[in-house]
PDB file of C-alpha atoms in Angstrom:
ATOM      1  CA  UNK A  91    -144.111 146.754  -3.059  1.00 43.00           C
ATOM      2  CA  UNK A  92    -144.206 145.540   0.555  1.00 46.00           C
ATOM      3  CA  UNK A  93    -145.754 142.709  -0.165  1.00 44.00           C
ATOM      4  CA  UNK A  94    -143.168 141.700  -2.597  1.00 44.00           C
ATOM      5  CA  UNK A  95    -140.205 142.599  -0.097  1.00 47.00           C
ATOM      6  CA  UNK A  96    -142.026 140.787   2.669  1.00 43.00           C
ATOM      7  CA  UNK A  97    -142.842 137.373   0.483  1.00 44.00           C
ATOM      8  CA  UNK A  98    -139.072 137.450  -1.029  1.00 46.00           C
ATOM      9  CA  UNK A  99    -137.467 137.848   2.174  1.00 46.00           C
ATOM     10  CA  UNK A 100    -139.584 134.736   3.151  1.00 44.00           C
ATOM     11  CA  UNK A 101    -138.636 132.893  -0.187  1.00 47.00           C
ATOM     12  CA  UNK A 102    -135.402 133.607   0.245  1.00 48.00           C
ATOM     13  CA  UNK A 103    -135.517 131.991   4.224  1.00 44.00           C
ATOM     14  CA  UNK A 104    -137.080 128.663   3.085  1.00 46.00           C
ATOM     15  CA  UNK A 105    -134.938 128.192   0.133  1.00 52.00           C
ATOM     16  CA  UNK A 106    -132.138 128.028   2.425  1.00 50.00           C
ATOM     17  CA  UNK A 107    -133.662 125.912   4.968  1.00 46.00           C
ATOM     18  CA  UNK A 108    -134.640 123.854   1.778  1.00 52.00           C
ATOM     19  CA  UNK A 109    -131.573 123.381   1.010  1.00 49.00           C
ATOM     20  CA  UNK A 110    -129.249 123.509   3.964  1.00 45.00           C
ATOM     21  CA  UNK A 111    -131.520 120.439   5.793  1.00 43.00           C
ATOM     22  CA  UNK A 112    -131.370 118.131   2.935  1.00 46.00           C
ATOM     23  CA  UNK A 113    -127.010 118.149   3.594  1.00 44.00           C
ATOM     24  CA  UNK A 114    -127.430 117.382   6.963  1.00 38.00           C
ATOM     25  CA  UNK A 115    -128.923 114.364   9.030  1.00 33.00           C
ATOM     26  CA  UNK A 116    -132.483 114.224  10.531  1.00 34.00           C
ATOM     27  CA  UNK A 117    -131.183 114.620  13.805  1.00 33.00           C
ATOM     28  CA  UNK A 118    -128.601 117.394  12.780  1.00 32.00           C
ATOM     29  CA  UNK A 119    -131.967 119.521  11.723  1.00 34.00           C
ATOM     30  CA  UNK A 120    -133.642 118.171  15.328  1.00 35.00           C
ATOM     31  CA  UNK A 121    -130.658 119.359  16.757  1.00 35.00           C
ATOM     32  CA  UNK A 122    -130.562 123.177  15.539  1.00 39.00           C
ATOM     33  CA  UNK A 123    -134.261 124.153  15.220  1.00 40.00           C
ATOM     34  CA  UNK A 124    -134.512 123.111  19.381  1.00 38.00           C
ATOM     35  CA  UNK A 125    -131.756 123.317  21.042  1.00 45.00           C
ATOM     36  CA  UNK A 126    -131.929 127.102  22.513  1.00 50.00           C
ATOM     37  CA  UNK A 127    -135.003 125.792  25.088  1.00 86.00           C
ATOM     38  CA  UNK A 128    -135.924 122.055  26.536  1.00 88.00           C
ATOM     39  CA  UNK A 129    -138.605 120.939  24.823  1.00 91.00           C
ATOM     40  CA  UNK A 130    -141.036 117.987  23.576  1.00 92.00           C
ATOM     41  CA  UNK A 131    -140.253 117.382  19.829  1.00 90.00           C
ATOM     42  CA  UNK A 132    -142.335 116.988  18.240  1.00 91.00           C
ATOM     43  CA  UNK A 133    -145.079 119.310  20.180  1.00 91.00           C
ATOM     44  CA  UNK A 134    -147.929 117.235  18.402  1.00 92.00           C
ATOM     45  CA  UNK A 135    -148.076 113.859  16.415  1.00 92.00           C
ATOM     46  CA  UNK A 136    -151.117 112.083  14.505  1.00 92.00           C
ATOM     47  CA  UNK A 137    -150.667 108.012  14.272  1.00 93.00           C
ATOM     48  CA  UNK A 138    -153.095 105.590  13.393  1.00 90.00           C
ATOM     49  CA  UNK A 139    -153.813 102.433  15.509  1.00 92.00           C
ATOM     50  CA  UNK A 140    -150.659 100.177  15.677  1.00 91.00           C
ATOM     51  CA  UNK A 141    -148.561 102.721  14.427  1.00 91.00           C
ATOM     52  CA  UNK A 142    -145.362 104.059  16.858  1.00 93.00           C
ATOM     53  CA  UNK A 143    -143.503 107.589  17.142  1.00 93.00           C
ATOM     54  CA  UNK A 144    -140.498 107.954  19.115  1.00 92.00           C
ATOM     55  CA  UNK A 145    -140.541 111.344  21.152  1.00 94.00           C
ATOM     56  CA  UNK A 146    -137.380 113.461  22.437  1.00 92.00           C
ATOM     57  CA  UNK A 147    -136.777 115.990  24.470  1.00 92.00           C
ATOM     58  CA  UNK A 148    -134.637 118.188  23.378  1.00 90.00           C
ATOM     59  CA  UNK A 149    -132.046 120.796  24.787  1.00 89.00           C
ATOM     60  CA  UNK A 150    -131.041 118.985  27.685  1.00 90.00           C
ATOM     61  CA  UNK A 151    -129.097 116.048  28.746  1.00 88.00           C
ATOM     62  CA  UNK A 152    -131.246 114.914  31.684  1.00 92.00           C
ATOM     63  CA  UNK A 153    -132.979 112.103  31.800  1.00 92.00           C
ATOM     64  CA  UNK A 154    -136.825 112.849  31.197  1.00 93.00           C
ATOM     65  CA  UNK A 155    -139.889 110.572  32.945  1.00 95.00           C
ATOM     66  CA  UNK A 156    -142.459 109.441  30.375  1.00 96.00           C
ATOM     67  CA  UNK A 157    -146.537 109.277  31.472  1.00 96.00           C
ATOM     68  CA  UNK A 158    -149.285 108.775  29.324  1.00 96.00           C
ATOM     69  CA  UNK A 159    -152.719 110.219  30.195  1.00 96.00           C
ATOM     70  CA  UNK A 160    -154.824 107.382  28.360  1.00 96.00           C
ATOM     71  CA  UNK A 161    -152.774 104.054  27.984  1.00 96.00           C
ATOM     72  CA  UNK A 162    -156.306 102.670  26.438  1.00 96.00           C
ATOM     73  CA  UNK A 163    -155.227 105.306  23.051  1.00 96.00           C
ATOM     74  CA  UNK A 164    -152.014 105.740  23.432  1.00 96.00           C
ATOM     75  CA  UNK A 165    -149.015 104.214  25.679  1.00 96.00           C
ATOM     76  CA  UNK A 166    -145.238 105.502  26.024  1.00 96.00           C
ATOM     77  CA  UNK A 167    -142.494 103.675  26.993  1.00 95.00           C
ATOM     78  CA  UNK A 168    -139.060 104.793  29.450  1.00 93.00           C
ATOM     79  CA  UNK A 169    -137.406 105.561  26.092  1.00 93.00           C
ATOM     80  CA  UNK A 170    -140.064 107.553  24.772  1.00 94.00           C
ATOM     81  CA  UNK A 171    -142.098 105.345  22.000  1.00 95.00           C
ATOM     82  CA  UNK A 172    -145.168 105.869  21.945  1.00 95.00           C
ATOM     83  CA  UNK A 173    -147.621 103.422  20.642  1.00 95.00           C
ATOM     84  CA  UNK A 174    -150.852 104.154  19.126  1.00 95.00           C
ATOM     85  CA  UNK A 175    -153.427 101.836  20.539  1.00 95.00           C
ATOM     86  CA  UNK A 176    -157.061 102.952  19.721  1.00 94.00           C
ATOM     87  CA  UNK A 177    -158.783 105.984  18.310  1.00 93.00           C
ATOM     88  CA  UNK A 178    -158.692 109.049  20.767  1.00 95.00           C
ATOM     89  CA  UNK A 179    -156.613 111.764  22.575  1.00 95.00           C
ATOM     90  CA  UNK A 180    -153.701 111.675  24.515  1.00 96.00           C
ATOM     91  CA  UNK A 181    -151.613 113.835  26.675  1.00 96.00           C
ATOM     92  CA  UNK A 182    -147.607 112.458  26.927  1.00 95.00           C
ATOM     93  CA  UNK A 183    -146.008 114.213  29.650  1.00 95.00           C
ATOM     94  CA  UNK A 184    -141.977 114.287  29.879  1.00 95.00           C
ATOM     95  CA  UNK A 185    -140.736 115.425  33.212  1.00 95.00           C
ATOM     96  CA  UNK A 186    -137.095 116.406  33.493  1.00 93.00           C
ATOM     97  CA  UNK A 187    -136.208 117.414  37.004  1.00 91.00           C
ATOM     98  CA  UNK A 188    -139.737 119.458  38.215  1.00 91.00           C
ATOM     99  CA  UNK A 189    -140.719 120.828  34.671  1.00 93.00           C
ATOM    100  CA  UNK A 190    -143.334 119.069  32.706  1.00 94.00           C
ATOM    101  CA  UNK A 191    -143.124 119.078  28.806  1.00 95.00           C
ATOM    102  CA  UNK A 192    -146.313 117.903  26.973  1.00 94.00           C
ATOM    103  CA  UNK A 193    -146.832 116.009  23.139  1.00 95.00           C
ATOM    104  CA  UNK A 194    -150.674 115.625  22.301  1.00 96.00           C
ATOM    105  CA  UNK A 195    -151.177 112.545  20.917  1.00 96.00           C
ATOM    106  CA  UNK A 196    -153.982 111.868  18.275  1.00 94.00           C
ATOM    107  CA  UNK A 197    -154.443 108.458  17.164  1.00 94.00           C
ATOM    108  CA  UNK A 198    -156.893 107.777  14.403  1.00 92.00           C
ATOM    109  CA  UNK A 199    -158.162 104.354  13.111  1.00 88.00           C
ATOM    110  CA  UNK A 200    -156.507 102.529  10.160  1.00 80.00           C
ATOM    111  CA  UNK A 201    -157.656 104.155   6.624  1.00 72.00           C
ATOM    112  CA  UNK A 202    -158.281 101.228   4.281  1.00 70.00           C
ATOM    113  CA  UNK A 203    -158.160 100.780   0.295  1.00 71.00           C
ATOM    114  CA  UNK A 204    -156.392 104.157  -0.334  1.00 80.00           C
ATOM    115  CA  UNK A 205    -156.348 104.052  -3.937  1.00 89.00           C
ATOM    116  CA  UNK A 206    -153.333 106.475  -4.335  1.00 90.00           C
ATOM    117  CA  UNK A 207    -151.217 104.036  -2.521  1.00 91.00           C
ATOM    118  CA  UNK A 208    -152.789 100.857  -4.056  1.00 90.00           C
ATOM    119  CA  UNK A 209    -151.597 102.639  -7.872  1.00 93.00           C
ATOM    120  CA  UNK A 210    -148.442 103.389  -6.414  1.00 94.00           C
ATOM    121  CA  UNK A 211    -145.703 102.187  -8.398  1.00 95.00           C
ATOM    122  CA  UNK A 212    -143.516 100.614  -5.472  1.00 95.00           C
ATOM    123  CA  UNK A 213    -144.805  99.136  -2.046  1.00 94.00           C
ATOM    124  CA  UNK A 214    -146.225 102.530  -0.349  1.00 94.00           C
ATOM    125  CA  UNK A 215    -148.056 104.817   2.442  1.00 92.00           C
ATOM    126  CA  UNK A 216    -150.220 107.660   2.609  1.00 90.00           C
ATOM    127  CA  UNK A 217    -148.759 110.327   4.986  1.00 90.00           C
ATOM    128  CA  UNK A 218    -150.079 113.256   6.670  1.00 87.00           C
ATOM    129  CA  UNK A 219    -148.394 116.338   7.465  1.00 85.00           C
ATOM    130  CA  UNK A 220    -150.330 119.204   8.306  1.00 82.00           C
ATOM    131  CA  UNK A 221    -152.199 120.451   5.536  1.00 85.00           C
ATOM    132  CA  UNK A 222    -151.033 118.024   3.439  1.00 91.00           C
ATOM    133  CA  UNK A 223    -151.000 114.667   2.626  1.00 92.00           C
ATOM    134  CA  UNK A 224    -148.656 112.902   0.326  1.00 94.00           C
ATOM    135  CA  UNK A 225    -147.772 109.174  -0.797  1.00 94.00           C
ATOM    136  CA  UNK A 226    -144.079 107.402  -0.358  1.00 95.00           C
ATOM    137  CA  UNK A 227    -142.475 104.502  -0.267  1.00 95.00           C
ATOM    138  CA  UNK A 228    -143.597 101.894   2.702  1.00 93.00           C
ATOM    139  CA  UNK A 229    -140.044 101.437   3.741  1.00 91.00           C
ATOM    140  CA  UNK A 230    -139.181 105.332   4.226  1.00 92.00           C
ATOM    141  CA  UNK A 231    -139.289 107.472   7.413  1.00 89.00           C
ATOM    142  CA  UNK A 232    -140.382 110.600   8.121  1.00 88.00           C
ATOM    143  CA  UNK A 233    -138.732 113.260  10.523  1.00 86.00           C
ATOM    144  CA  UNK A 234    -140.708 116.400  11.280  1.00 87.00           C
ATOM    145  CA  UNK A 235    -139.705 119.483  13.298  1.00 84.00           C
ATOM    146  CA  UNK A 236    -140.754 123.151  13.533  1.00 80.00           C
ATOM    147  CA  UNK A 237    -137.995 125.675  12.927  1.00 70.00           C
ATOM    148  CA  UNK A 238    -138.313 129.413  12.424  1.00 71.00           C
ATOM    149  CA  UNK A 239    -142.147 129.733  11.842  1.00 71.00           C
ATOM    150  CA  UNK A 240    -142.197 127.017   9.070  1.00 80.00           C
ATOM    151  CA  UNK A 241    -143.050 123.152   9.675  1.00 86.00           C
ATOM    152  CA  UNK A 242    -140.062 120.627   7.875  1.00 86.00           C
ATOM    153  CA  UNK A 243    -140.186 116.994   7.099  1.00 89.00           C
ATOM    154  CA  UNK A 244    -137.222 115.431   5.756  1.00 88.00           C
ATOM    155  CA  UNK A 245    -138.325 111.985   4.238  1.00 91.00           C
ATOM    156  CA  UNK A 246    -135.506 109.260   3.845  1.00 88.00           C
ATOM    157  CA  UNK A 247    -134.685 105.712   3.224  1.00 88.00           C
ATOM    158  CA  UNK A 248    -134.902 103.583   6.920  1.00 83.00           C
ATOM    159  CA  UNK A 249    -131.591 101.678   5.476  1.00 79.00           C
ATOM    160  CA  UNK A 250    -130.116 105.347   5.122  1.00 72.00           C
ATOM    161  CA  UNK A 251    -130.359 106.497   8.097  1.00 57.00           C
ATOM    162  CA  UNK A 252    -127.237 104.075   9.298  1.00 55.00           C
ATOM    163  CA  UNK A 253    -125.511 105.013   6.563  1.00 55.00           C
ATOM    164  CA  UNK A 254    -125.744 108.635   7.145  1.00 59.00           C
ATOM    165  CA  UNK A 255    -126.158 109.898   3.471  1.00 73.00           C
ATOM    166  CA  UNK A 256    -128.472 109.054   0.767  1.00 83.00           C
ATOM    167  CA  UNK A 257    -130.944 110.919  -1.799  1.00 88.00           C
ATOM    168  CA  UNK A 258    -133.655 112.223  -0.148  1.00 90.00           C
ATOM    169  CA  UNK A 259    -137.312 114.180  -0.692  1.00 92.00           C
ATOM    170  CA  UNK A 260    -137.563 117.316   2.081  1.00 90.00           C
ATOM    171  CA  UNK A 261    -141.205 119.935   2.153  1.00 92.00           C
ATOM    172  CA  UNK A 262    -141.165 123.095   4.099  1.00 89.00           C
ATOM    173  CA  UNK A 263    -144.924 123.928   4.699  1.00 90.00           C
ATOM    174  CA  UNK A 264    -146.100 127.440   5.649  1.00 87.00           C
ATOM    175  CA  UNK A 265    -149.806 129.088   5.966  1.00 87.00           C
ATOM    176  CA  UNK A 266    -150.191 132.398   3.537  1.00 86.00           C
ATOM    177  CA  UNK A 267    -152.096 135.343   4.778  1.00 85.00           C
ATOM    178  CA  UNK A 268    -153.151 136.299   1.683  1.00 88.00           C
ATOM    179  CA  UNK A 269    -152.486 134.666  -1.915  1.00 88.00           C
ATOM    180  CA  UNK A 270    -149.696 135.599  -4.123  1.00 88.00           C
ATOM    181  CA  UNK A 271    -150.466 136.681  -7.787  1.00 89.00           C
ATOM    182  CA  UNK A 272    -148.329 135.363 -10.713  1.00 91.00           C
ATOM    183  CA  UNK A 273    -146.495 138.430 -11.332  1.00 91.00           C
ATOM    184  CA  UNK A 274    -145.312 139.261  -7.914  1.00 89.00           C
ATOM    185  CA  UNK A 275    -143.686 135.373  -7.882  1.00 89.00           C
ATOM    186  CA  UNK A 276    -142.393 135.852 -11.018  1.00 90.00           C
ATOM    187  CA  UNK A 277    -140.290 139.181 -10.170  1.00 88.00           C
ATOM    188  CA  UNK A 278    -139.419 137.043  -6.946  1.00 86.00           C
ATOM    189  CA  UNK A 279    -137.708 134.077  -8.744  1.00 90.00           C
ATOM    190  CA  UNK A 280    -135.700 136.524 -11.363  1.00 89.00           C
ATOM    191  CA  UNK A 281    -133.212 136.736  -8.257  1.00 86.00           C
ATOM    192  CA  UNK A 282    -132.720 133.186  -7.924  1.00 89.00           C
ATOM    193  CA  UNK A 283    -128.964 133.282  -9.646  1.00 91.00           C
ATOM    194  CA  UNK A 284    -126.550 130.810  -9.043  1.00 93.00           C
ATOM    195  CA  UNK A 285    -124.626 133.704  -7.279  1.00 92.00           C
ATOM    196  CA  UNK A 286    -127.407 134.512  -4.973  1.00 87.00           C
ATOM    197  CA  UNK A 287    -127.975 130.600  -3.829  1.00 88.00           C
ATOM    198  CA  UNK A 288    -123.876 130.334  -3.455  1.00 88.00           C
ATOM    199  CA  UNK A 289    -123.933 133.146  -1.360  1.00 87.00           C
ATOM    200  CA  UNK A 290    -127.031 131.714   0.932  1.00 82.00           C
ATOM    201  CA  UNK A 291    -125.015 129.034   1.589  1.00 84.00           C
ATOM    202  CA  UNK A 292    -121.586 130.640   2.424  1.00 86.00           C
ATOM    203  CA  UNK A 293    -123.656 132.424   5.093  1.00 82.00           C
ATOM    204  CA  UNK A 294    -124.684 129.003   6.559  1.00 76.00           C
ATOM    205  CA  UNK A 295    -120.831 128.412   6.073  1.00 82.00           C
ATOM    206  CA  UNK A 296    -121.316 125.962   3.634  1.00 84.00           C
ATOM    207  CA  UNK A 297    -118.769 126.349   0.706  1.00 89.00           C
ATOM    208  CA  UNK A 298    -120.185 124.650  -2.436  1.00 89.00           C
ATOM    209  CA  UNK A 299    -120.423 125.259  -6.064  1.00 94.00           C
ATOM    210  CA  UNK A 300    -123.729 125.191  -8.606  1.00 93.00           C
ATOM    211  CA  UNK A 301    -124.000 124.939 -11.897  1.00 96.00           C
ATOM    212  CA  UNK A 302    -127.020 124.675 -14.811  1.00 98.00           C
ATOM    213  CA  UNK A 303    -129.293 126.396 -12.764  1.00 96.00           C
ATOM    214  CA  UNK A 304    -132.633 126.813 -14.288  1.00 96.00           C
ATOM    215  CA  UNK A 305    -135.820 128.696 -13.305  1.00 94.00           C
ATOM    216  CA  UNK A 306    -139.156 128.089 -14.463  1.00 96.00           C
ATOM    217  CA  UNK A 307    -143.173 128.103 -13.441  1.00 94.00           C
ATOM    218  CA  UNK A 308    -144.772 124.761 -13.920  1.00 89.00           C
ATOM    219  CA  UNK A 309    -148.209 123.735 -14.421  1.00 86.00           C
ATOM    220  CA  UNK A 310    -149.951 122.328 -10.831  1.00 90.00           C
ATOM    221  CA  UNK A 311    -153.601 121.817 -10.161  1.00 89.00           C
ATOM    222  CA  UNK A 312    -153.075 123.265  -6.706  1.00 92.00           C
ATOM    223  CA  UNK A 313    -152.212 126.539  -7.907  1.00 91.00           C
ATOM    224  CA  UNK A 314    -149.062 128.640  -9.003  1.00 92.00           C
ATOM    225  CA  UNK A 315    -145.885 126.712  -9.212  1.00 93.00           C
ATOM    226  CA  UNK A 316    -142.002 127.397  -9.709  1.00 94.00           C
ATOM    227  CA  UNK A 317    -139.744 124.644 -10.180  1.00 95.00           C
ATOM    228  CA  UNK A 318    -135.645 125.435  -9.431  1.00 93.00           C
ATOM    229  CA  UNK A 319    -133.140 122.807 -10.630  1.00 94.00           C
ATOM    230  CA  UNK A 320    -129.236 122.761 -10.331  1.00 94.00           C
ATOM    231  CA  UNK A 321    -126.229 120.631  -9.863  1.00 94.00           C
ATOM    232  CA  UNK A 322    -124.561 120.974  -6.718  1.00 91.00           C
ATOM    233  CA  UNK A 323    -120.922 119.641  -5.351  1.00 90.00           C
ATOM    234  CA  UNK A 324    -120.971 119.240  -1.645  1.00 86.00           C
ATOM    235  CA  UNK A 325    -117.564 118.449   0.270  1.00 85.00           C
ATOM    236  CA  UNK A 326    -116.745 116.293  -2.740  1.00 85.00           C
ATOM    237  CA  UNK A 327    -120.507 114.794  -2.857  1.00 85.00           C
ATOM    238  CA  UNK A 328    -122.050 115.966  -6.288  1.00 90.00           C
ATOM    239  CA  UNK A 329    -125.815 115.745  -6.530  1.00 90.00           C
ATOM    240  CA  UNK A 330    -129.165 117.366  -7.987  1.00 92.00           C
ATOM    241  CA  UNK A 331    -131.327 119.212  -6.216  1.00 91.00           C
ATOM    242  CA  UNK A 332    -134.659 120.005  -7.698  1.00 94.00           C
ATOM    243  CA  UNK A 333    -136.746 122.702  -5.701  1.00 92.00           C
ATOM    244  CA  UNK A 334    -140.865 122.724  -6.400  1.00 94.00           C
ATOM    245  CA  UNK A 335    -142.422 125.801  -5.238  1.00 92.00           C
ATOM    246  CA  UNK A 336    -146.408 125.478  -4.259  1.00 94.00           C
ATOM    247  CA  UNK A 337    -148.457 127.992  -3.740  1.00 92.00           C
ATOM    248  CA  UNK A 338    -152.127 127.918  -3.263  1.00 93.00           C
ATOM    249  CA  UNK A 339    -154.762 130.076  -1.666  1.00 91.00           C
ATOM    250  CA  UNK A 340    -153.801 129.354   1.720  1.00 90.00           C
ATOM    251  CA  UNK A 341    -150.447 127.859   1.900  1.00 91.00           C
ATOM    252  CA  UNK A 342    -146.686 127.379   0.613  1.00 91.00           C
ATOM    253  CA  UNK A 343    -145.643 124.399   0.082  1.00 93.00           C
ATOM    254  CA  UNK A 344    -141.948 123.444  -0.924  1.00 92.00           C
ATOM    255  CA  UNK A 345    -140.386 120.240  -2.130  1.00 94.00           C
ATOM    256  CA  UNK A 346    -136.652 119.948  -2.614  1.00 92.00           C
ATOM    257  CA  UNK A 347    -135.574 116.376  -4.209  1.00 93.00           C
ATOM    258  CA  UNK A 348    -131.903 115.832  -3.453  1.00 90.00           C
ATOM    259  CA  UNK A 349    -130.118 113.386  -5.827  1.00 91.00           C
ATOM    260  CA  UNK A 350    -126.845 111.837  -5.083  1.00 88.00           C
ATOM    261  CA  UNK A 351    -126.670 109.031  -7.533  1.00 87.00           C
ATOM    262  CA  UNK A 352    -126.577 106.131  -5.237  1.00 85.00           C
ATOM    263  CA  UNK A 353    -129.289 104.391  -7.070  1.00 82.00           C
ATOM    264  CA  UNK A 354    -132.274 103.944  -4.152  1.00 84.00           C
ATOM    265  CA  UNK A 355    -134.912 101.535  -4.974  1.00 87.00           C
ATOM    266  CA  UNK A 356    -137.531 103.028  -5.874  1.00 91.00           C
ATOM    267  CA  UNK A 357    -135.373 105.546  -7.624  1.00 91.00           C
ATOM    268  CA  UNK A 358    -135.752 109.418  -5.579  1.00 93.00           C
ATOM    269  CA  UNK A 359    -136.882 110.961  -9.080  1.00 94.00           C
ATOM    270  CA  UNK A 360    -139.700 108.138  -9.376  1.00 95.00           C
ATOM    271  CA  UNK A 361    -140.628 108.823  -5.346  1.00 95.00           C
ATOM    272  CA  UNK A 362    -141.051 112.736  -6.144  1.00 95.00           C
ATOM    273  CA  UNK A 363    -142.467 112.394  -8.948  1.00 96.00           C
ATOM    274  CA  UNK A 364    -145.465 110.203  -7.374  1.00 96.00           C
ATOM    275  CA  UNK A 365    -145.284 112.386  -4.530  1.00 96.00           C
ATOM    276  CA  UNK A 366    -146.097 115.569  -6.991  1.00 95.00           C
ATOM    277  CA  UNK A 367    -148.883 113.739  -8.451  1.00 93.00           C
ATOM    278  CA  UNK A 368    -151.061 112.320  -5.325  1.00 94.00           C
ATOM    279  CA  UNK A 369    -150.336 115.384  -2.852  1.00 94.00           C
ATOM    280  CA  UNK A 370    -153.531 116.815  -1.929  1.00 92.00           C
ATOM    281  CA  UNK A 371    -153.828 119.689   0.451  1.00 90.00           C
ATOM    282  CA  UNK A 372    -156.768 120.684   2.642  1.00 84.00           C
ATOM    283  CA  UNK A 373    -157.273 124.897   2.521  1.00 70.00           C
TER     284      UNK A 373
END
């Protein structure tokens, strides 16, 4: 029984963080998850030769000083770009007034004649995010923060992020302490209601309405799997979310697909749906 209150309580966090990030900007997330303490965001960052990451430092206004500790692997600029230049470790160090804040800085060599990618069925890359690893579209970004014990990526169209608003794919990653059996999950996702998920969101004071909610366990070869699908009106935005639940040995892993009909290319569903297929995680 305590393991059932504990892992819904922690269902019931991510599937409003799940939710709640994919209606907001990339920076709107960066924003909330750091802005109680200064600090280096992200903390960590893995690039492979060639490759560039801008850094921030966030919960302050002043002006930060940007040092690398190995320009021969990795260099930074005054803005905060780093640039990947051969395989090693390196330290970036921001200093705002007399603190020092720190990002280590991995950089790994190119990986060549992925397969995955080279079936993909639009131009594509092989990402890395923690445990996981995933394919999407070349021409999409990736914005990654840490917020309240779980690691989030929002994944977007680059032309989007101008526009403020598109579709967009979003994974919450967490590590499990112990598995969780099939019948504790399925007690836990009986109290997904459309009630309970309009509620979550008038606490984050987000008024919105859902309708043709539907809960069910899918087949995944990574282990147990829930998938939760509505359709959700926004400040006069209507959409689809679709919300994969992953769980394996060692990890959760959740994928919520937001849809808003403005016809991306590659389409969002085709983007997930490749996503679902090549993710591979490493327990």
């Amino acid at each position: 029984m305590n393991q059932l209150k504990k892992f819904g309580k922690m269902l019931s966090i991510v599937l409003m963080l799940s939710m709640v990030m994919q209606l907001a900007l990339p920076i709107h997330l960066t924003t909330v998850a750091n802005a109680a303490t200064v600090a280096v965001n992200p903390k960590k960052v893995t690039l492979e030769v060639g490759k560039t990451k801008i850094l921030k430092v966030t919960g302050t206004k002043v002006k930060a000083i940007w040092k690398s500790s190995n320009v021969k692997v990795a260099t930074v600029s005054k803005t905060g770009l780093v640039t990947a230049k051969q395989a090693g470790k390196a330290t970036i160090t921001a200093t705002v007034k007399t603190k020092k804040y720190i990002c280590i800085v991995t950089v790994k060599d190119v990986k060549k004649n992925n397969p995955l990618v080279n079936a993909a069925p639009f131009k594509a890359q092989a990402v890395t995010s923690g445990a996981i690893s995933y394919i999407v579209p070349s021409n999409w970004n990736k914005t990654e923060t840490e917020a309240n014990g779980y690691k989030q990526i929002v994944l977007i169209p680059k032309t989007a992020e101008a526009a403020g608003k598109s579709s967009n794919i979003a994974l919450i990653l967490s590590n499990l302490k112990s598995p969780i059996d099939s019948a504790t999950l399925e007690s836990l996702y009986k109290e997904v209601t459309t009630d309970a998920l309009v509620s979550q969101f008038a606490q984050a004071g987000m008024e919105v309405t859902i309708s043709n909610l539907t809960v069910n366990s899918y087949k995944t070869e990574l282990g147990l799997g829930y998938v939760t699908q509505y359709d959700l009106n926004y400040s006069g935005t209507a959409m689809k979310q679709v919300i994969y639940g992953i769980y394996t040995n060692k990890h959760f892993i959740q994928i919520t697909v937001t849809d808003i009909n403005d016809n991306l290319s590659p389409d969002v569903k085709q983007v997930a749906d490749y996503l679902l297929k090549t993710i591979q995680v490493s327990e």
